[in-house]
Short mmCIF file of C-alpha atoms in Angstrom, two decimals:
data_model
loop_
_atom_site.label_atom_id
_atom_site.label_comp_id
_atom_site.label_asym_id
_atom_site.label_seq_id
_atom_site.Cartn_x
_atom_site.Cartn_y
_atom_site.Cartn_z
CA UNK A 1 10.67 -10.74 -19.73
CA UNK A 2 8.06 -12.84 -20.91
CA UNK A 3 6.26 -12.45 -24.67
CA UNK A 4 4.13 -10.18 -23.53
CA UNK A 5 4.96 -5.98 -24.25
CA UNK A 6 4.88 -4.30 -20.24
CA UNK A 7 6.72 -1.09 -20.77
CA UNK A 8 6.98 -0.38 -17.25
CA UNK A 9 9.10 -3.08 -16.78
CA UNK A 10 11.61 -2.69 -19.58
CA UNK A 11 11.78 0.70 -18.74
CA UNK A 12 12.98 -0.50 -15.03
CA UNK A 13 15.46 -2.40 -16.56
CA UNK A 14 17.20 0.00 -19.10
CA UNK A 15 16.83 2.77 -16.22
CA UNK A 16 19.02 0.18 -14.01
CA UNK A 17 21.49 -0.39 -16.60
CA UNK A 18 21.99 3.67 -17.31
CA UNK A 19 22.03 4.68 -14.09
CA UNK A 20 24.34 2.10 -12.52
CA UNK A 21 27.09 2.83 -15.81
CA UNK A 22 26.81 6.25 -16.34
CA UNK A 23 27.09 6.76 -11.74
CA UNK A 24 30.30 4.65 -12.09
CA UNK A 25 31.70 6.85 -15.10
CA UNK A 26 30.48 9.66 -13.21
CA UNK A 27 32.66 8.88 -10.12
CA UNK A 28 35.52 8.14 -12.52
CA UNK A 29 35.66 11.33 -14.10
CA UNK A 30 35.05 13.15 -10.59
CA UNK A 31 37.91 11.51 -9.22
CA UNK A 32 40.36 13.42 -12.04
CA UNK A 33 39.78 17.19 -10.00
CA UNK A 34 37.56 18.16 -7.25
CA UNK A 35 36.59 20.68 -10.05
CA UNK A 36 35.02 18.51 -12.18
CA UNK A 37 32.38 17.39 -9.71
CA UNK A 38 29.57 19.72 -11.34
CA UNK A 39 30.24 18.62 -14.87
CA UNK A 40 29.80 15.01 -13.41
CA UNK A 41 26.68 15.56 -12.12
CA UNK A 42 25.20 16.42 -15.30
CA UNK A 43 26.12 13.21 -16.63
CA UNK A 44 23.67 11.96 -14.17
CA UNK A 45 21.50 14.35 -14.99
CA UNK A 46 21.15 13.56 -18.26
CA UNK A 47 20.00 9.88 -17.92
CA UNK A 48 17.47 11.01 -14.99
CA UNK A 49 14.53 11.31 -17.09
CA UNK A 50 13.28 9.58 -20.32
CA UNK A 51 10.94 6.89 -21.78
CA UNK A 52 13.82 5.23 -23.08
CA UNK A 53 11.64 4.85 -26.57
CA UNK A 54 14.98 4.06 -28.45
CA UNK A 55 16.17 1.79 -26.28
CA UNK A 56 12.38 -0.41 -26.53
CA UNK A 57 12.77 -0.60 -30.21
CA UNK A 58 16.23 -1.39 -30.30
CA UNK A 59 14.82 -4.49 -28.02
CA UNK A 60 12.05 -5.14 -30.36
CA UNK A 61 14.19 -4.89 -33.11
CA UNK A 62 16.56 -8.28 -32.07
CA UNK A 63 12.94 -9.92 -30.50
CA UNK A 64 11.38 -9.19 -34.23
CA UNK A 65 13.96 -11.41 -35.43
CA UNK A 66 13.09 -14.54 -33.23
CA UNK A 67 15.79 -13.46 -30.67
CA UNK A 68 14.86 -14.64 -26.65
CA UNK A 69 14.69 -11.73 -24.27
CA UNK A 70 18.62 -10.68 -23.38
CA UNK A 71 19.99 -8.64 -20.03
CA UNK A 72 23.03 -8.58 -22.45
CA UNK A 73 20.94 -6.94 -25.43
CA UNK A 74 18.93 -4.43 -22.78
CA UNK A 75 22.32 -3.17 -22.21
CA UNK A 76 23.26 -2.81 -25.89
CA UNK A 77 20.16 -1.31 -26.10
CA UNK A 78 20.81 1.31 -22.91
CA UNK A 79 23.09 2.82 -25.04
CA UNK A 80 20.59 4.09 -27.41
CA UNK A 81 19.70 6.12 -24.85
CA UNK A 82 23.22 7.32 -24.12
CA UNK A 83 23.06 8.80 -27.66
CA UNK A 84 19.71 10.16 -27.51
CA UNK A 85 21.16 11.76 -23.79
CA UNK A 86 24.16 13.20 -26.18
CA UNK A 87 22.09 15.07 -28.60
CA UNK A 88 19.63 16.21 -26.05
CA UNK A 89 22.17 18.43 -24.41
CA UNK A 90 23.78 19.58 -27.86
CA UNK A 91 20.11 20.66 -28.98
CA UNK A 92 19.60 22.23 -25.83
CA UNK A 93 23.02 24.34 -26.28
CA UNK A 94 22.15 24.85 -29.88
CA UNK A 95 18.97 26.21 -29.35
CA UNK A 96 19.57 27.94 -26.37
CA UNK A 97 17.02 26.66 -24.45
CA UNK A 98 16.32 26.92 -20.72
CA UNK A 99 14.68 23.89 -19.68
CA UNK A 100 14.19 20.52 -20.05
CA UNK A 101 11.89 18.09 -18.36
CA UNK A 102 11.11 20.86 -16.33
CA UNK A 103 14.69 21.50 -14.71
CA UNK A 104 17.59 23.82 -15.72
CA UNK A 105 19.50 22.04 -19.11
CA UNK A 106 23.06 22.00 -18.75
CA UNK A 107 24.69 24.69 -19.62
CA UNK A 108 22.23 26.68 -17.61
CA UNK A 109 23.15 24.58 -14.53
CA UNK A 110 26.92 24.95 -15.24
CA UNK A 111 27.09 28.51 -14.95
CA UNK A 112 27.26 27.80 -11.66
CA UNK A 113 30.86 26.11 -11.65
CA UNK A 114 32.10 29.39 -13.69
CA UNK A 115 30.03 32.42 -12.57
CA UNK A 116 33.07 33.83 -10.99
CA UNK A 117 35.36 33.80 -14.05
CA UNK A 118 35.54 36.13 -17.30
CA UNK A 119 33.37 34.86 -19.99
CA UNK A 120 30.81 32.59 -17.68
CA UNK A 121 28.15 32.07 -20.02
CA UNK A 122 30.31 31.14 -22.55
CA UNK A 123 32.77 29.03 -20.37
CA UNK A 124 29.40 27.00 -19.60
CA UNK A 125 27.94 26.69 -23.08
CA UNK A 126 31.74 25.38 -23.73
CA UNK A 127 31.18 22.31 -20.53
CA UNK A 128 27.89 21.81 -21.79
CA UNK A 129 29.09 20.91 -24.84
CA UNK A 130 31.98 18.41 -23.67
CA UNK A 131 29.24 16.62 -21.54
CA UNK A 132 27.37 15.70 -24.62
CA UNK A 133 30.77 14.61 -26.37
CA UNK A 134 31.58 12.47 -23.26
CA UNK A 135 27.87 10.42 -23.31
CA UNK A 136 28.28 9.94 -27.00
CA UNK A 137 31.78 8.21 -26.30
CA UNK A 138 30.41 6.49 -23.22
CA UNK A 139 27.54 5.42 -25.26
CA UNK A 140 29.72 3.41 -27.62
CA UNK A 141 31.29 2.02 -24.77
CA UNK A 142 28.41 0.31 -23.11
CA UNK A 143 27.49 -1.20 -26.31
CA UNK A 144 30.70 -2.46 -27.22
CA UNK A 145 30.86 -3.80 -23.30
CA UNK A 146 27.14 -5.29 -23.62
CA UNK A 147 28.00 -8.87 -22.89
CA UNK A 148 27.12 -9.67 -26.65
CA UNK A 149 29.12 -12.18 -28.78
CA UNK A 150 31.79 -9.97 -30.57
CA UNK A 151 30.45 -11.34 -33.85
CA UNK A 152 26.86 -9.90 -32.75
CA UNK A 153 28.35 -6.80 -32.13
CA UNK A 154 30.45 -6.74 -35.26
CA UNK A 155 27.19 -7.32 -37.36
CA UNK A 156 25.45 -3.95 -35.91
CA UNK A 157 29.01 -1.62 -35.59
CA UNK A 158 28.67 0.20 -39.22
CA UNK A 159 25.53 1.19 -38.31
CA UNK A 160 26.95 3.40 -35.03
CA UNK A 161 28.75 5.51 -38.22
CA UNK A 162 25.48 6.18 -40.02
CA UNK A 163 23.80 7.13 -37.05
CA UNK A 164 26.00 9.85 -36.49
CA UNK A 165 25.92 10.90 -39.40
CA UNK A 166 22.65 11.18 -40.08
CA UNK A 167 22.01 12.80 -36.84
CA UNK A 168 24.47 15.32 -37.23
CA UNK A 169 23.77 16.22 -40.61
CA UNK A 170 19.92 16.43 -39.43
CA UNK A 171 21.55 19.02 -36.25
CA UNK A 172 23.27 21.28 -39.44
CA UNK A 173 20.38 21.19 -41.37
CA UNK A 174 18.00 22.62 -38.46
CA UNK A 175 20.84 25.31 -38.41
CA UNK A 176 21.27 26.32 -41.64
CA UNK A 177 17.57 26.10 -42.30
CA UNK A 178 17.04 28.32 -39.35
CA UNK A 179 15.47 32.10 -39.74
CA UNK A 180 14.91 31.36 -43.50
CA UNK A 181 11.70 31.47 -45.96
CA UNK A 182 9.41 28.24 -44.15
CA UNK A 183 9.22 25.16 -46.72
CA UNK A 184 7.13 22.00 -45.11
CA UNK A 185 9.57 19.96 -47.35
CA UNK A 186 12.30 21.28 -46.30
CA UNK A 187 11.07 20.83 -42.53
CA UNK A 188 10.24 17.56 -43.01
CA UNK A 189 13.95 16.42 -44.24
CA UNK A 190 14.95 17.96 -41.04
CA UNK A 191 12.85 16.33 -38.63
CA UNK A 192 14.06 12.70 -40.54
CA UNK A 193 16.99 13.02 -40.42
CA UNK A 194 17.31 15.24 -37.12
CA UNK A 195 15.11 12.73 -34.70
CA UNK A 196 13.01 9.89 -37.13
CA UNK A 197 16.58 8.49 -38.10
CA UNK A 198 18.13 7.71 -34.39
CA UNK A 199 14.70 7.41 -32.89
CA UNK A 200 13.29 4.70 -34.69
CA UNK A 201 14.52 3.52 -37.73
CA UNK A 202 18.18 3.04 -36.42
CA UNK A 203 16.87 1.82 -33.11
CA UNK A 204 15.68 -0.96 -35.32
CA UNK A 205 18.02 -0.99 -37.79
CA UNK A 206 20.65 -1.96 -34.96
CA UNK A 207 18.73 -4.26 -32.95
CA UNK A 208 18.08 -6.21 -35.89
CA UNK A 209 21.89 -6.75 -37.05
CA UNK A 210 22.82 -7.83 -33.82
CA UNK A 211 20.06 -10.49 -34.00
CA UNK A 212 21.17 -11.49 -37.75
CA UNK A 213 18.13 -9.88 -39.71
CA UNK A 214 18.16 -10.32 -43.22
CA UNK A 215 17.81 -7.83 -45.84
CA UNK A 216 14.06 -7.89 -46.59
CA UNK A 217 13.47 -7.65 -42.69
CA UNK A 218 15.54 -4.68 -42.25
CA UNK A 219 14.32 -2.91 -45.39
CA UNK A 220 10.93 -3.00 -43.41
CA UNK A 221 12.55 -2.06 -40.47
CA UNK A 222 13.00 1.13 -42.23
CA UNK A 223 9.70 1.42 -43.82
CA UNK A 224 8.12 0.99 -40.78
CA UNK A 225 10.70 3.08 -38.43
CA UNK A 226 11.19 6.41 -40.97
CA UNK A 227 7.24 7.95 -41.39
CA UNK A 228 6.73 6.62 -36.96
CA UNK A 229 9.70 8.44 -36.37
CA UNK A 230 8.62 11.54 -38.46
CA UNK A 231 4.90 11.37 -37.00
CA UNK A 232 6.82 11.46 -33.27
CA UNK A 233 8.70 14.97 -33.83
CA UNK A 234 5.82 16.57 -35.37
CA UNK A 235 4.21 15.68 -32.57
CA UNK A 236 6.68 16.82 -30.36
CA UNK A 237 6.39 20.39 -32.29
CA UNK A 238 2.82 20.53 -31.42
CA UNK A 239 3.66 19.92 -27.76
CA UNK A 240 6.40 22.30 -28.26
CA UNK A 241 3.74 25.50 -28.82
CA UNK A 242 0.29 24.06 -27.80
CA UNK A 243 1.21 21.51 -24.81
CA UNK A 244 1.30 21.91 -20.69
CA UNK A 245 5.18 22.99 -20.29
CA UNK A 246 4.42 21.35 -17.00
CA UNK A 247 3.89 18.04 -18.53
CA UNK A 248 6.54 18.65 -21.49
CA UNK A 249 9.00 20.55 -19.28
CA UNK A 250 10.10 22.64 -21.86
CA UNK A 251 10.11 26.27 -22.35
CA UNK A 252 6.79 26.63 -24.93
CA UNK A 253 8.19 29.74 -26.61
CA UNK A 254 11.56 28.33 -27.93
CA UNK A 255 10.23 27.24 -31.70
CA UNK A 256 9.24 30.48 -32.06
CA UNK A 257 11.80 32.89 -30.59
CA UNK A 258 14.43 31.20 -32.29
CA UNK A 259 12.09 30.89 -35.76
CA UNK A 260 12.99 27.31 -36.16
CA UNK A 261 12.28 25.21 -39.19
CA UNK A 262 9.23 22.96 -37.85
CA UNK A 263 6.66 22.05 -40.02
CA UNK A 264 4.05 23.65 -37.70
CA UNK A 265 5.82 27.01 -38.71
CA UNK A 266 5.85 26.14 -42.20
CA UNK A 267 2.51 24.80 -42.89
CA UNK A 268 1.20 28.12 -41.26
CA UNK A 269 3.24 30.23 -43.54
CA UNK A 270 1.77 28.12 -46.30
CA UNK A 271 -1.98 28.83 -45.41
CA UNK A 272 -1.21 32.28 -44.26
CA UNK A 273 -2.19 35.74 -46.47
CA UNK A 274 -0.69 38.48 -46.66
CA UNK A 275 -1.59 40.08 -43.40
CA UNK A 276 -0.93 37.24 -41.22
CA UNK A 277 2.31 36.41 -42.67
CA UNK A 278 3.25 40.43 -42.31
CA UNK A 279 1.61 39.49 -38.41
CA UNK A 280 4.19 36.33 -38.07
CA UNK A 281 7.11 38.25 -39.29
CA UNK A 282 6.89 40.96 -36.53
CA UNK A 283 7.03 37.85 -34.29
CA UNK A 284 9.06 34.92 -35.72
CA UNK A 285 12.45 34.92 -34.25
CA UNK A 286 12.05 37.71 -31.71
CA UNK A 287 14.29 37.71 -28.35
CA UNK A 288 12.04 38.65 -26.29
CA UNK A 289 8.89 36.60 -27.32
CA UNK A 290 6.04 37.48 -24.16
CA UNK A 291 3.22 35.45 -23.30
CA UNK A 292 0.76 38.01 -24.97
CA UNK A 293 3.00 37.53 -28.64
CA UNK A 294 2.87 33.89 -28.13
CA UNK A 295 -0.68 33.84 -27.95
CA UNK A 296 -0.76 35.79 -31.22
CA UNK A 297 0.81 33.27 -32.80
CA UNK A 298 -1.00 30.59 -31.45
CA UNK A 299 -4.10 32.23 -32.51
CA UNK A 300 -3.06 32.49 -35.91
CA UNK A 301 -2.03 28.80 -36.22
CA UNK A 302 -5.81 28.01 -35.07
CA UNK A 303 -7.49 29.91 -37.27
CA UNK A 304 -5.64 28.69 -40.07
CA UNK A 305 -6.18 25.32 -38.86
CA UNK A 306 -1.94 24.94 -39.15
CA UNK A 307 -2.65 21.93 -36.10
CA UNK A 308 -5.42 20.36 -37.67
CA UNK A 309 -3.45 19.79 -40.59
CA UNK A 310 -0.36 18.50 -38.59
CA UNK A 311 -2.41 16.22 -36.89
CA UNK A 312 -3.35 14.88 -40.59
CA UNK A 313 0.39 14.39 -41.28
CA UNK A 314 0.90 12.40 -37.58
CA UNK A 315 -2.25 10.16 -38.61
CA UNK A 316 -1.00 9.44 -41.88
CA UNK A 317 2.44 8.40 -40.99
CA UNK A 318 1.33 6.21 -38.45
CA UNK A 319 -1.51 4.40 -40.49
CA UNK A 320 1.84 4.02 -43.11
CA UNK A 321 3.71 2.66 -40.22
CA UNK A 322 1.34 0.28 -39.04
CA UNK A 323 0.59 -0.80 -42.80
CA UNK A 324 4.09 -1.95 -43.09
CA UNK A 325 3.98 -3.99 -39.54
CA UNK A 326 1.27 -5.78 -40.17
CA UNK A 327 2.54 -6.64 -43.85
CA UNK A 328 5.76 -7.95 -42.15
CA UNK A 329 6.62 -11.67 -41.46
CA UNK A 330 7.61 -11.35 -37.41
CA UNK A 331 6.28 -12.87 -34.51
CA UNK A 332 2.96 -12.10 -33.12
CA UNK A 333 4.15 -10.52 -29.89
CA UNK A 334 7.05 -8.45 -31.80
CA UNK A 335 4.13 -7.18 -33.79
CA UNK A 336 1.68 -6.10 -30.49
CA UNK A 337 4.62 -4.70 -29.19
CA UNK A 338 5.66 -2.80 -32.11
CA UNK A 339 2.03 -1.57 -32.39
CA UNK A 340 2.06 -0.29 -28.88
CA UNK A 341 5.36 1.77 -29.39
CA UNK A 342 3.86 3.26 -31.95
CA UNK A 343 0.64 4.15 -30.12
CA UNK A 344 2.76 5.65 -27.44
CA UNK A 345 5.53 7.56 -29.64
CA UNK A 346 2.61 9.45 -31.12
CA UNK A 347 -0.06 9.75 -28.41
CA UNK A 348 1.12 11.57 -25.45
CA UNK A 349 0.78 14.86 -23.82
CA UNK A 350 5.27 15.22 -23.09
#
């Protein structure tokens, strides 16, 4: 790739590199049983779709360094997207959710390998789960098998462990935060350490060891990567409730039927009297959520002006984001590149 940013292109090339690696582990795992043929296809599945966002800063983050463009670092970057793949079809299980990018998730789609047997749903939820275990493993494995000097790789290894940390201990928190009083705060710490963490900021974080940042570099790496990848899930929580699910591909009605902690939720509760939190508590949470309840909700939100001021919080972060870019000392092309991601992590309609 040349100096200049064309995101169709790099997307091309991760999109290669996952679905040529993830086919061939595929057909490996196939070829234990017969039976395991449906649980391989949703390995497949799960790389089908994507705008491989983590794998483009990863990229940036080794170009931001001085680093030349690198089939060998596009695959180490691939495997961001191997972990973002992972906890896609863990959040999907958690949350029950029925679809994503507009098709059946997995453990939907794996009823179908069980529906025979005692216990189906369950026996799915349970393969479900083990395909997200197997894509985090097979993530680590087409880093580690990159094509990078060992001593490159070596440099950016810790970080794998605070990754998964940090992204699991964001998952718990959405969990135990789940049904209880709303707190903006609280949904906020959620959202960083649930999705800004792994989206951005370690993205970076990782690209940049492997191309021998220095401290001050990374520490901006962070400043910049941490309030972008906040101002991306909020506005993935306003696609969540007010966006086309046949752009998103998601099931628009899953925040609120399962009364989870976004900060939509809990800067409406904020604003909200007494009658129209009494309204949202006959509603929060409820199983059987219809269109007509939804729109209740989405009524309230308006009038309260709940989007308007999550909108605020988007613009904010990414004028904070693009503060820090500007103020850091990386090449001009890392930096229109940079600004670009951010642009698109923020403005879309899915």
């Amino acid at each position: 790739m040349s100096d200049r940013w064309e995101p169709a292109a790099f997307k091309t090339r991760v999109d290669e590199v996952l679905h040529r690696f993830v086919a061939g582990e595929a057909d490996r795992f196939a070829a234990v049983d017969p039976l395991l043929g449906p649980v391989a296809d949703q390995l497949e599945a799960a790389v089908a779709d994507g705008k491989r966002l983590r794998a483009a800063f990863c990229y940036w983050g080794w170009r931001a360094v001085g680093q030349p463009d690198s089939d060998a670092l596009v695959r180490a970057a691939a495997s961001m997207e191997l972990v973002h793949a992972a906890a896609v079809v863990h959040d999907d299980l958690i949350d029950e959710s029925p679809l994503r990018h507009g098709r059946p998730t997995a453990h939907v789609v794996l009823r179908g390998a069980v529906r025979h047997r005692p216990h189906a749903d369950a026996a799915a939820r349970s393969l479900a789960m083990l395909v997200g275990d197997l894509l985090t493993a097979l993530a680590g494995h087409l880093f580690a098998t990159s094509g990078l000097p060992a001593a490159y790789l070596a440099r950016a290894r810790p970080m794998w462990a605070v990754m998964a940390r940090e992204l699991i201990a964001g998952e718990c928190l959405e969990i135990l935060r789940t049904g209880v009083g709303p707190d903006t705060e609280a949904s906020l710490k959620v959202i960083r350490y649930k999705t800004a963490k792994y989206t951005v900021e370690q993205p970076l974080l990782i690209g940049g060891a492997l191309a021998g940042a220095g401290g001050r570099l990374r520490e901006g790496y962070s400043a910049y990567g941490l309030p972008l990848g906040e101002a991306f899930q909020l506005r993935d929580d306003l696609l969540g409730l007010f966006g086309d699910p046949e752009r998103t591909g998601k099931a628009s009605a899953d925040d609120v039927r399962g009364h989870r902690p976004t900060a939509l939720l809990a800067e409406t509760w904020r604003l909200a009297g007494d009658n129209d939190r009494e309204r949202l508590r006959t509603l929060l949470g409820r199983p059987g959520l219809d269109a007509d309840a939804l729109d209740t909700v989405r009524e309230v939100m308006r009038r309260l002006k709940a989007p308007d001021r999550i909108e605020a919080l988007i613009s904010a972060r990414v004028e904070q984001s693009l503060d820090v870019l500007h103020e850091l000392d990386v090449p001009a092309h890392a930096v229109g590149a940079l600004t670009s991601l951010a642009q698109s992590a923020t403005n879309r309609l899915s």
